[in-house]
């Protein structure tokens, strides 16, 4: 049985990923500071829990001991918060990632799989973007993820660590009650009968990927034999404007005419983004199959049961 450490395993993506890893018979350890995620999300799962901070050398060393693979999800994940506080973002994301990489090399970890981002890292480019697109991040969050990718490449080159880089689209699904992104905000607004707030004129677009599809992609990346520091976009390949998303969420909640209001666009957020996933399809057979309406219906059901 192989042993995997999932950093940030009590967060949104971690909580969706852990059951899939257990189904595949991995022994799983989680490192999480619980600053954003929740232990309730992983209640009843047969995982070892280590409470600690990815920025702390002692916590990192404790967490990687005896582990074959690190799936590194822990991060400060908000574009808007990174614009307000770029220094904390830097300490958490490039700083925390460098610390986890060093601990992994020292402990003889075989591979290190990293959760990067598509849209925020590449910035305002003509979509669909792919692994050949030139990264020009316009937010500290995007810049920090690009720096992390640089370190993943450097640790493969300098220390022979088998690193892999996944660039996620905008992920949505169960266990996202604490998130600040559009799907969570829109579901909460519709349920509370408050207007859905869009920043900008509603034409900004994103690539929304359902968690089950993403997590199948993560396990595929972890298990694939890839060249060191391979970068793969895990995305739906579909472009959806935030106005379309707002209408879909309202319809899912049974209020198709729900009020939508517009506010000024926020700095640091890209205008259009969606990504092609051909390389992931070719290398790991990535094939996202959950349509947006179906995924939103499942997400709404989870919120109704656990949050609303
Ligand atoms: N959700 C998305 O749409 C999306 C898109 C692109 C990339 N990503 C990346 O995927 C990863 C997971 O995202 P998520 O949506 O699950 O985020 P999340 O905030 O729900 O989960 C992050 C987890 O990391 C933990 N954490 C944060 N800082 C920590 C620290 N210093 N030490 C230890 N634990 C810490 C939090 O408590 C939380 O449980 C992140 O790296 C994020 O940047 C997410």
GROMACS .gro file of C-alpha atoms and ligand atoms in nm:
model
  352
    1UNK     CA    1   0.000   0.000   0.000
    2UNK     CA    2   0.138   0.337  -0.099
    3UNK     CA    3   0.125   0.624   0.146
    4UNK     CA    4   0.006   0.969   0.034
    5UNK     CA    5   0.019   1.298   0.222
    6UNK     CA    6  -0.253   1.545   0.121
    7UNK     CA    7  -0.177   1.896   0.244
    8UNK     CA    8  -0.493   2.103   0.282
    9UNK     CA    9  -0.690   1.778   0.295
   10UNK     CA   10  -0.964   1.937   0.511
   11UNK     CA   11  -1.041   2.194   0.243
   12UNK     CA   12  -1.286   2.185  -0.045
   13UNK     CA   13  -1.087   1.983  -0.298
   14UNK     CA   14  -0.917   1.771  -0.031
   15UNK     CA   15  -1.249   1.662   0.118
   16UNK     CA   16  -1.363   1.546  -0.226
   17UNK     CA   17  -1.031   1.377  -0.306
   18UNK     CA   18  -0.975   1.177   0.013
   19UNK     CA   19  -1.259   0.923  -0.038
   20UNK     CA   20  -1.133   0.860  -0.391
   21UNK     CA   21  -0.780   0.792  -0.263
   22UNK     CA   22  -0.914   0.559   0.008
   23UNK     CA   23  -1.122   0.374  -0.254
   24UNK     CA   24  -0.799   0.320  -0.444
   25UNK     CA   25  -0.650   0.171  -0.128
   26UNK     CA   26  -0.390   0.433  -0.050
   27UNK     CA   27  -0.290   0.496   0.308
   28UNK     CA   28  -0.365   0.866   0.355
   29UNK     CA   29  -0.229   1.131   0.591
   30UNK     CA   30  -0.361   1.488   0.597
   31UNK     CA   31  -0.171   1.801   0.699
   32UNK     CA   32  -0.398   2.097   0.759
   33UNK     CA   33  -0.387   2.403   0.984
   34UNK     CA   34  -0.770   2.425   0.971
   35UNK     CA   35  -0.743   2.797   0.894
   36UNK     CA   36  -1.001   2.754   0.616
   37UNK     CA   37  -1.106   2.392   0.599
   38UNK     CA   38  -1.291   2.183   0.854
   39UNK     CA   39  -1.228   1.853   1.030
   40UNK     CA   40  -1.600   1.782   0.993
   41UNK     CA   41  -1.541   1.745   0.619
   42UNK     CA   42  -1.327   1.437   0.679
   43UNK     CA   43  -1.522   1.289   0.971
   44UNK     CA   44  -1.550   0.910   0.947
   45UNK     CA   45  -1.272   0.877   0.689
   46UNK     CA   46  -0.988   0.638   0.769
   47UNK     CA   47  -0.708   0.898   0.740
   48UNK     CA   48  -0.433   1.008   0.976
   49UNK     CA   49  -0.468   1.375   1.066
   50UNK     CA   50  -0.175   1.604   1.144
   51UNK     CA   51  -0.264   1.957   1.247
   52UNK     CA   52   0.012   2.191   1.139
   53UNK     CA   53   0.127   2.463   0.907
   54UNK     CA   54   0.300   2.410   0.571
   55UNK     CA   55   0.526   2.708   0.653
   56UNK     CA   56   0.666   2.538   0.963
   57UNK     CA   57   0.971   2.316   0.903
   58UNK     CA   58   0.892   2.087   1.199
   59UNK     CA   59   0.529   2.036   1.092
   60UNK     CA   60   0.636   1.969   0.733
   61UNK     CA   61   0.900   1.714   0.842
   62UNK     CA   62   0.648   1.535   1.065
   63UNK     CA   63   0.391   1.522   0.786
   64UNK     CA   64   0.615   1.385   0.508
   65UNK     CA   65   0.780   1.111   0.719
   66UNK     CA   66   0.733   0.769   0.554
   67UNK     CA   67   0.530   0.910   0.264
   68UNK     CA   68   0.572   0.811  -0.105
   69UNK     CA   69   0.367   1.091  -0.263
   70UNK     CA   70   0.274   1.442  -0.154
   71UNK     CA   71  -0.038   1.597  -0.310
   72UNK     CA   72   0.004   1.961  -0.213
   73UNK     CA   73  -0.329   2.144  -0.196
   74UNK     CA   74  -0.285   2.373   0.107
   75UNK     CA   75  -0.278   2.735   0.000
   76UNK     CA   76  -0.421   3.081   0.038
   77UNK     CA   77  -0.662   3.043  -0.250
   78UNK     CA   78  -0.824   3.380  -0.318
   79UNK     CA   79  -0.731   3.626  -0.594
   80UNK     CA   80  -0.915   3.912  -0.420
   81UNK     CA   81  -0.752   3.841  -0.080
   82UNK     CA   82  -0.411   3.824  -0.249
   83UNK     CA   83  -0.458   4.175  -0.389
   84UNK     CA   84  -0.540   4.297  -0.036
   85UNK     CA   85  -0.252   4.111   0.129
   86UNK     CA   86   0.019   4.002  -0.116
   87UNK     CA   87   0.277   3.937   0.156
   88UNK     CA   88   0.066   3.675   0.337
   89UNK     CA   89  -0.010   3.518   0.000
   90UNK     CA   90   0.362   3.498  -0.072
   91UNK     CA   91   0.444   3.345   0.266
   92UNK     CA   92   0.167   3.084   0.235
   93UNK     CA   93   0.198   2.988  -0.130
   94UNK     CA   94   0.558   3.014  -0.257
   95UNK     CA   95   0.692   3.008   0.102
   96UNK     CA   96   0.481   2.713   0.219
   97UNK     CA   97   0.540   2.523  -0.104
   98UNK     CA   98   0.919   2.567  -0.086
   99UNK     CA   99   0.908   2.443   0.273
  100UNK     CA  100   0.708   2.132   0.172
  101UNK     CA  101   0.943   2.067  -0.121
  102UNK     CA  102   1.252   2.084   0.102
  103UNK     CA  103   1.098   1.857   0.364
  104UNK     CA  104   1.001   1.611   0.088
  105UNK     CA  105   1.355   1.592  -0.051
  106UNK     CA  106   1.501   1.547   0.297
  107UNK     CA  107   1.255   1.264   0.374
  108UNK     CA  108   1.313   1.083   0.042
  109UNK     CA  109   0.957   1.138  -0.090
  110UNK     CA  110   0.926   0.995  -0.443
  111UNK     CA  111   0.689   1.242  -0.602
  112UNK     CA  112   0.531   1.578  -0.534
  113UNK     CA  113   0.205   1.673  -0.709
  114UNK     CA  114   0.112   2.041  -0.705
  115UNK     CA  115  -0.221   2.224  -0.743
  116UNK     CA  116  -0.161   2.527  -0.961
  117UNK     CA  117  -0.417   2.740  -1.140
  118UNK     CA  118  -0.503   2.811  -1.503
  119UNK     CA  119  -0.674   3.149  -1.527
  120UNK     CA  120  -0.497   3.350  -1.256
  121UNK     CA  121  -0.153   3.222  -1.357
  122UNK     CA  122  -0.185   3.299  -1.726
  123UNK     CA  123  -0.367   3.630  -1.690
  124UNK     CA  124  -0.554   3.800  -1.972
  125UNK     CA  125  -0.476   3.586  -2.279
  126UNK     CA  126  -0.696   3.490  -2.572
  127UNK     CA  127  -0.872   3.166  -2.460
  128UNK     CA  128  -0.865   2.871  -2.474
  129UNK     CA  129  -0.529   2.871  -2.298
  130UNK     CA  130  -0.311   2.559  -2.277
  131UNK     CA  131   0.032   2.447  -2.152
  132UNK     CA  132   0.202   2.654  -2.426
  133UNK     CA  133   0.035   2.984  -2.325
  134UNK     CA  134   0.271   3.246  -2.187
  135UNK     CA  135   0.199   3.311  -1.817
  136UNK     CA  136   0.151   3.679  -1.734
  137UNK     CA  137  -0.035   3.682  -1.402
  138UNK     CA  138  -0.219   4.001  -1.307
  139UNK     CA  139  -0.274   3.912  -0.938
  140UNK     CA  140  -0.035   3.824  -0.654
  141UNK     CA  141  -0.214   3.487  -0.629
  142UNK     CA  142  -0.134   3.409  -0.993
  143UNK     CA  143   0.224   3.532  -0.953
  144UNK     CA  144   0.268   3.315  -0.645
  145UNK     CA  145   0.143   3.002  -0.823
  146UNK     CA  146   0.381   3.074  -1.111
  147UNK     CA  147   0.668   3.101  -0.861
  148UNK     CA  148   0.561   2.766  -0.713
  149UNK     CA  149   0.569   2.608  -1.059
  150UNK     CA  150   0.925   2.743  -1.097
  151UNK     CA  151   1.027   2.570  -0.772
  152UNK     CA  152   0.861   2.243  -0.881
  153UNK     CA  153   1.069   2.256  -1.197
  154UNK     CA  154   1.383   2.347  -1.002
  155UNK     CA  155   1.339   2.066  -0.749
  156UNK     CA  156   1.303   1.815  -1.033
  157UNK     CA  157   1.620   1.956  -1.194
  158UNK     CA  158   1.832   2.006  -0.882
  159UNK     CA  159   1.724   1.722  -0.652
  160UNK     CA  160   1.562   1.465  -0.882
  161UNK     CA  161   1.221   1.496  -0.709
  162UNK     CA  162   0.946   1.363  -0.943
  163UNK     CA  163   0.726   1.671  -0.956
  164UNK     CA  164   0.396   1.717  -1.141
  165UNK     CA  165   0.199   2.036  -1.192
  166UNK     CA  166  -0.181   2.047  -1.234
  167UNK     CA  167  -0.345   2.373  -1.339
  168UNK     CA  168  -0.703   2.365  -1.213
  169UNK     CA  169  -0.995   2.548  -1.373
  170UNK     CA  170  -1.266   2.699  -1.147
  171UNK     CA  171  -1.371   2.404  -0.940
  172UNK     CA  172  -1.717   2.373  -0.780
  173UNK     CA  173  -1.906   2.104  -0.591
  174UNK     CA  174  -1.977   1.969  -0.240
  175UNK     CA  175  -1.769   2.078   0.063
  176UNK     CA  176  -1.736   2.435  -0.067
  177UNK     CA  177  -1.949   2.608   0.197
  178UNK     CA  178  -1.648   2.809   0.323
  179UNK     CA  179  -1.530   2.922  -0.023
  180UNK     CA  180  -1.555   3.278  -0.156
  181UNK     CA  181  -1.596   3.194  -0.525
  182UNK     CA  182  -1.889   3.261  -0.754
  183UNK     CA  183  -2.080   2.932  -0.720
  184UNK     CA  184  -2.080   2.943  -0.337
  185UNK     CA  185  -2.170   3.314  -0.328
  186UNK     CA  186  -2.452   3.273  -0.582
  187UNK     CA  187  -2.605   2.970  -0.408
  188UNK     CA  188  -2.603   3.151  -0.072
  189UNK     CA  189  -2.756   3.465  -0.228
  190UNK     CA  190  -3.038   3.277  -0.400
  191UNK     CA  191  -3.117   3.082  -0.086
  192UNK     CA  192  -3.118   3.399   0.131
  193UNK     CA  193  -3.336   3.574  -0.129
  194UNK     CA  194  -3.070   3.846  -0.167
  195UNK     CA  195  -2.954   3.975  -0.508
  196UNK     CA  196  -2.670   3.792  -0.680
  197UNK     CA  197  -2.381   4.041  -0.707
  198UNK     CA  198  -2.168   4.034  -1.023
  199UNK     CA  199  -1.843   4.231  -1.038
  200UNK     CA  200  -1.817   4.386  -1.385
  201UNK     CA  201  -2.082   4.374  -1.657
  202UNK     CA  202  -2.141   3.997  -1.634
  203UNK     CA  203  -1.940   3.914  -1.947
  204UNK     CA  204  -1.631   3.787  -1.760
  205UNK     CA  205  -1.601   3.414  -1.823
  206UNK     CA  206  -1.462   3.111  -1.644
  207UNK     CA  207  -1.415   2.738  -1.695
  208UNK     CA  208  -1.623   2.556  -1.432
  209UNK     CA  209  -1.512   2.202  -1.351
  210UNK     CA  210  -1.705   1.967  -1.119
  211UNK     CA  211  -1.505   1.826  -0.825
  212UNK     CA  212  -1.555   1.458  -0.913
  213UNK     CA  213  -1.408   1.521  -1.257
  214UNK     CA  214  -1.118   1.718  -1.109
  215UNK     CA  215  -1.041   1.455  -0.844
  216UNK     CA  216  -1.038   1.176  -1.104
  217UNK     CA  217  -0.783   1.394  -1.287
  218UNK     CA  218  -0.572   1.436  -0.971
  219UNK     CA  219  -0.557   1.060  -0.908
  220UNK     CA  220  -0.475   1.010  -1.276
  221UNK     CA  221  -0.185   1.255  -1.252
  222UNK     CA  222  -0.058   1.099  -0.929
  223UNK     CA  223  -0.056   0.751  -1.086
  224UNK     CA  224   0.081   0.843  -1.430
  225UNK     CA  225   0.437   0.808  -1.545
  226UNK     CA  226   0.509   1.164  -1.662
  227UNK     CA  227   0.828   1.355  -1.743
  228UNK     CA  228   0.955   1.560  -1.443
  229UNK     CA  229   0.765   1.886  -1.383
  230UNK     CA  230   0.505   1.806  -1.649
  231UNK     CA  231   0.230   2.070  -1.652
  232UNK     CA  232  -0.130   1.964  -1.725
  233UNK     CA  233  -0.445   2.176  -1.741
  234UNK     CA  234  -0.741   2.005  -1.573
  235UNK     CA  235  -1.041   2.195  -1.709
  236UNK     CA  236  -1.382   2.146  -1.866
  237UNK     CA  237  -1.284   2.324  -2.188
  238UNK     CA  238  -1.615   2.517  -2.173
  239UNK     CA  239  -1.651   2.893  -2.144
  240UNK     CA  240  -1.934   3.023  -1.922
  241UNK     CA  241  -1.992   3.390  -1.845
  242UNK     CA  242  -2.061   3.484  -1.485
  243UNK     CA  243  -2.402   3.614  -1.597
  244UNK     CA  244  -2.484   3.272  -1.746
  245UNK     CA  245  -2.363   3.109  -1.425
  246UNK     CA  246  -2.580   3.339  -1.211
  247UNK     CA  247  -2.888   3.251  -1.419
  248UNK     CA  248  -2.812   2.880  -1.399
  249UNK     CA  249  -2.767   2.889  -1.021
  250UNK     CA  250  -3.092   3.085  -0.983
  251UNK     CA  251  -3.277   2.831  -1.199
  252UNK     CA  252  -3.122   2.543  -1.004
  253UNK     CA  253  -3.255   2.699  -0.684
  254UNK     CA  254  -3.603   2.727  -0.838
  255UNK     CA  255  -3.588   3.106  -0.879
  256UNK     CA  256  -3.515   3.168  -1.249
  257UNK     CA  257  -3.603   3.540  -1.221
  258UNK     CA  258  -3.383   3.603  -0.918
  259UNK     CA  259  -3.242   3.958  -0.901
  260UNK     CA  260  -2.887   4.013  -1.031
  261UNK     CA  261  -2.700   4.339  -0.958
  262UNK     CA  262  -2.376   4.467  -1.111
  263UNK     CA  263  -2.086   4.624  -0.918
  264UNK     CA  264  -1.746   4.754  -1.034
  265UNK     CA  265  -1.504   4.490  -1.160
  266UNK     CA  266  -1.239   4.396  -0.903
  267UNK     CA  267  -0.867   4.445  -0.968
  268UNK     CA  268  -0.660   4.131  -1.026
  269UNK     CA  269  -0.943   3.928  -1.181
  270UNK     CA  270  -0.904   3.821  -1.544
  271UNK     CA  271  -1.177   3.898  -1.795
  272UNK     CA  272  -1.209   3.581  -2.005
  273UNK     CA  273  -1.073   3.238  -1.925
  274UNK     CA  274  -1.119   2.880  -2.025
  275UNK     CA  275  -0.862   2.610  -2.096
  276UNK     CA  276  -0.803   2.325  -2.338
  277UNK     CA  277  -0.722   1.989  -2.174
  278UNK     CA  278  -0.592   1.792  -2.476
  279UNK     CA  279  -0.261   1.710  -2.307
  280UNK     CA  280  -0.438   1.571  -1.999
  281UNK     CA  281  -0.667   1.367  -2.224
  282UNK     CA  282  -0.369   1.223  -2.413
  283UNK     CA  283  -0.148   1.151  -2.110
  284UNK     CA  284  -0.390   1.044  -1.836
  285UNK     CA  285  -0.718   0.988  -2.027
  286UNK     CA  286  -0.875   1.290  -1.855
  287UNK     CA  287  -1.237   1.313  -1.963
  288UNK     CA  288  -1.461   1.545  -1.756
  289UNK     CA  289  -1.817   1.422  -1.794
  290UNK     CA  290  -2.033   1.627  -1.555
  291UNK     CA  291  -2.230   1.901  -1.730
  292UNK     CA  292  -2.268   2.235  -1.552
  293UNK     CA  293  -2.643   2.194  -1.488
  294UNK     CA  294  -2.597   1.848  -1.340
  295UNK     CA  295  -2.298   1.957  -1.130
  296UNK     CA  296  -2.483   2.262  -0.998
  297UNK     CA  297  -2.784   2.048  -0.905
  298UNK     CA  298  -2.560   1.812  -0.707
  299UNK     CA  299  -2.383   2.109  -0.543
  300UNK     CA  300  -2.716   2.270  -0.452
  301UNK     CA  301  -2.829   1.942  -0.290
  302UNK     CA  302  -2.512   1.933  -0.078
  303UNK     CA  303  -2.558   2.295   0.033
  304UNK     CA  304  -2.924   2.229   0.121
  305UNK     CA  305  -2.823   1.940   0.340
  306UNK     CA  306  -2.513   2.090   0.504
  307UNK     CA  307  -2.505   2.470   0.481
  308UNK     CA  308  -2.837   2.637   0.401
  309LIG     N1  309  -1.102   2.573  -0.585
  309LIG     C1  310  -1.061   2.612  -0.704
  309LIG     O1  311  -1.141   2.647  -0.791
  309LIG     C2  312  -0.914   2.612  -0.737
  309LIG     C3  313  -0.874   2.657  -0.864
  309LIG     C4  314  -0.739   2.660  -0.895
  309LIG     C5  315  -0.645   2.616  -0.802
  309LIG     N2  316  -0.688   2.575  -0.678
  309LIG     C6  317  -0.587   2.533  -0.581
  309LIG     O2  318  -0.625   2.408  -0.526
  309LIG     C7  319  -0.581   2.399  -0.391
  309LIG     C8  320  -0.696   2.359  -0.302
  309LIG     O3  321  -0.798   2.456  -0.314
  309LIG     P1  322  -0.934   2.448  -0.232
  309LIG     O4  323  -1.036   2.513  -0.316
  309LIG     O5  324  -0.957   2.313  -0.180
  309LIG     O6  325  -0.899   2.548  -0.113
  309LIG     P2  326  -0.949   2.547   0.039
  309LIG     O7  327  -0.920   2.681   0.093
  309LIG     O8  328  -1.086   2.492   0.052
  309LIG     O9  329  -0.851   2.441   0.105
  309LIG     C9  330  -0.721   2.472   0.143
  309LIG    C10  331  -0.691   2.396   0.271
  309LIG    O10  332  -0.557   2.427   0.308
  309LIG    C11  333  -0.554   2.459   0.446
  309LIG     N3  334  -0.444   2.553   0.466
  309LIG    C12  335  -0.437   2.682   0.422
  309LIG     N4  336  -0.321   2.736   0.457
  309LIG    C13  337  -0.252   2.641   0.525
  309LIG    C14  338  -0.124   2.636   0.586
  309LIG     N5  339  -0.045   2.745   0.586
  309LIG     N6  340  -0.084   2.521   0.643
  309LIG    C15  341  -0.164   2.411   0.645
  309LIG     N7  342  -0.288   2.411   0.589
  309LIG    C16  343  -0.330   2.524   0.530
  309LIG    C17  344  -0.689   2.518   0.478
  309LIG    O11  345  -0.725   2.506   0.615
  309LIG    C18  346  -0.781   2.436   0.386
  309LIG    O12  347  -0.831   2.321   0.453
  309LIG    C19  348  -0.519   2.534  -0.358
  309LIG    O13  349  -0.381   2.525  -0.373
  309LIG    C20  350  -0.577   2.627  -0.462
  309LIG    O14  351  -0.492   2.736  -0.489
  309LIG    C21  352  -0.819   2.572  -0.644
   0.00000   0.00000   0.00000
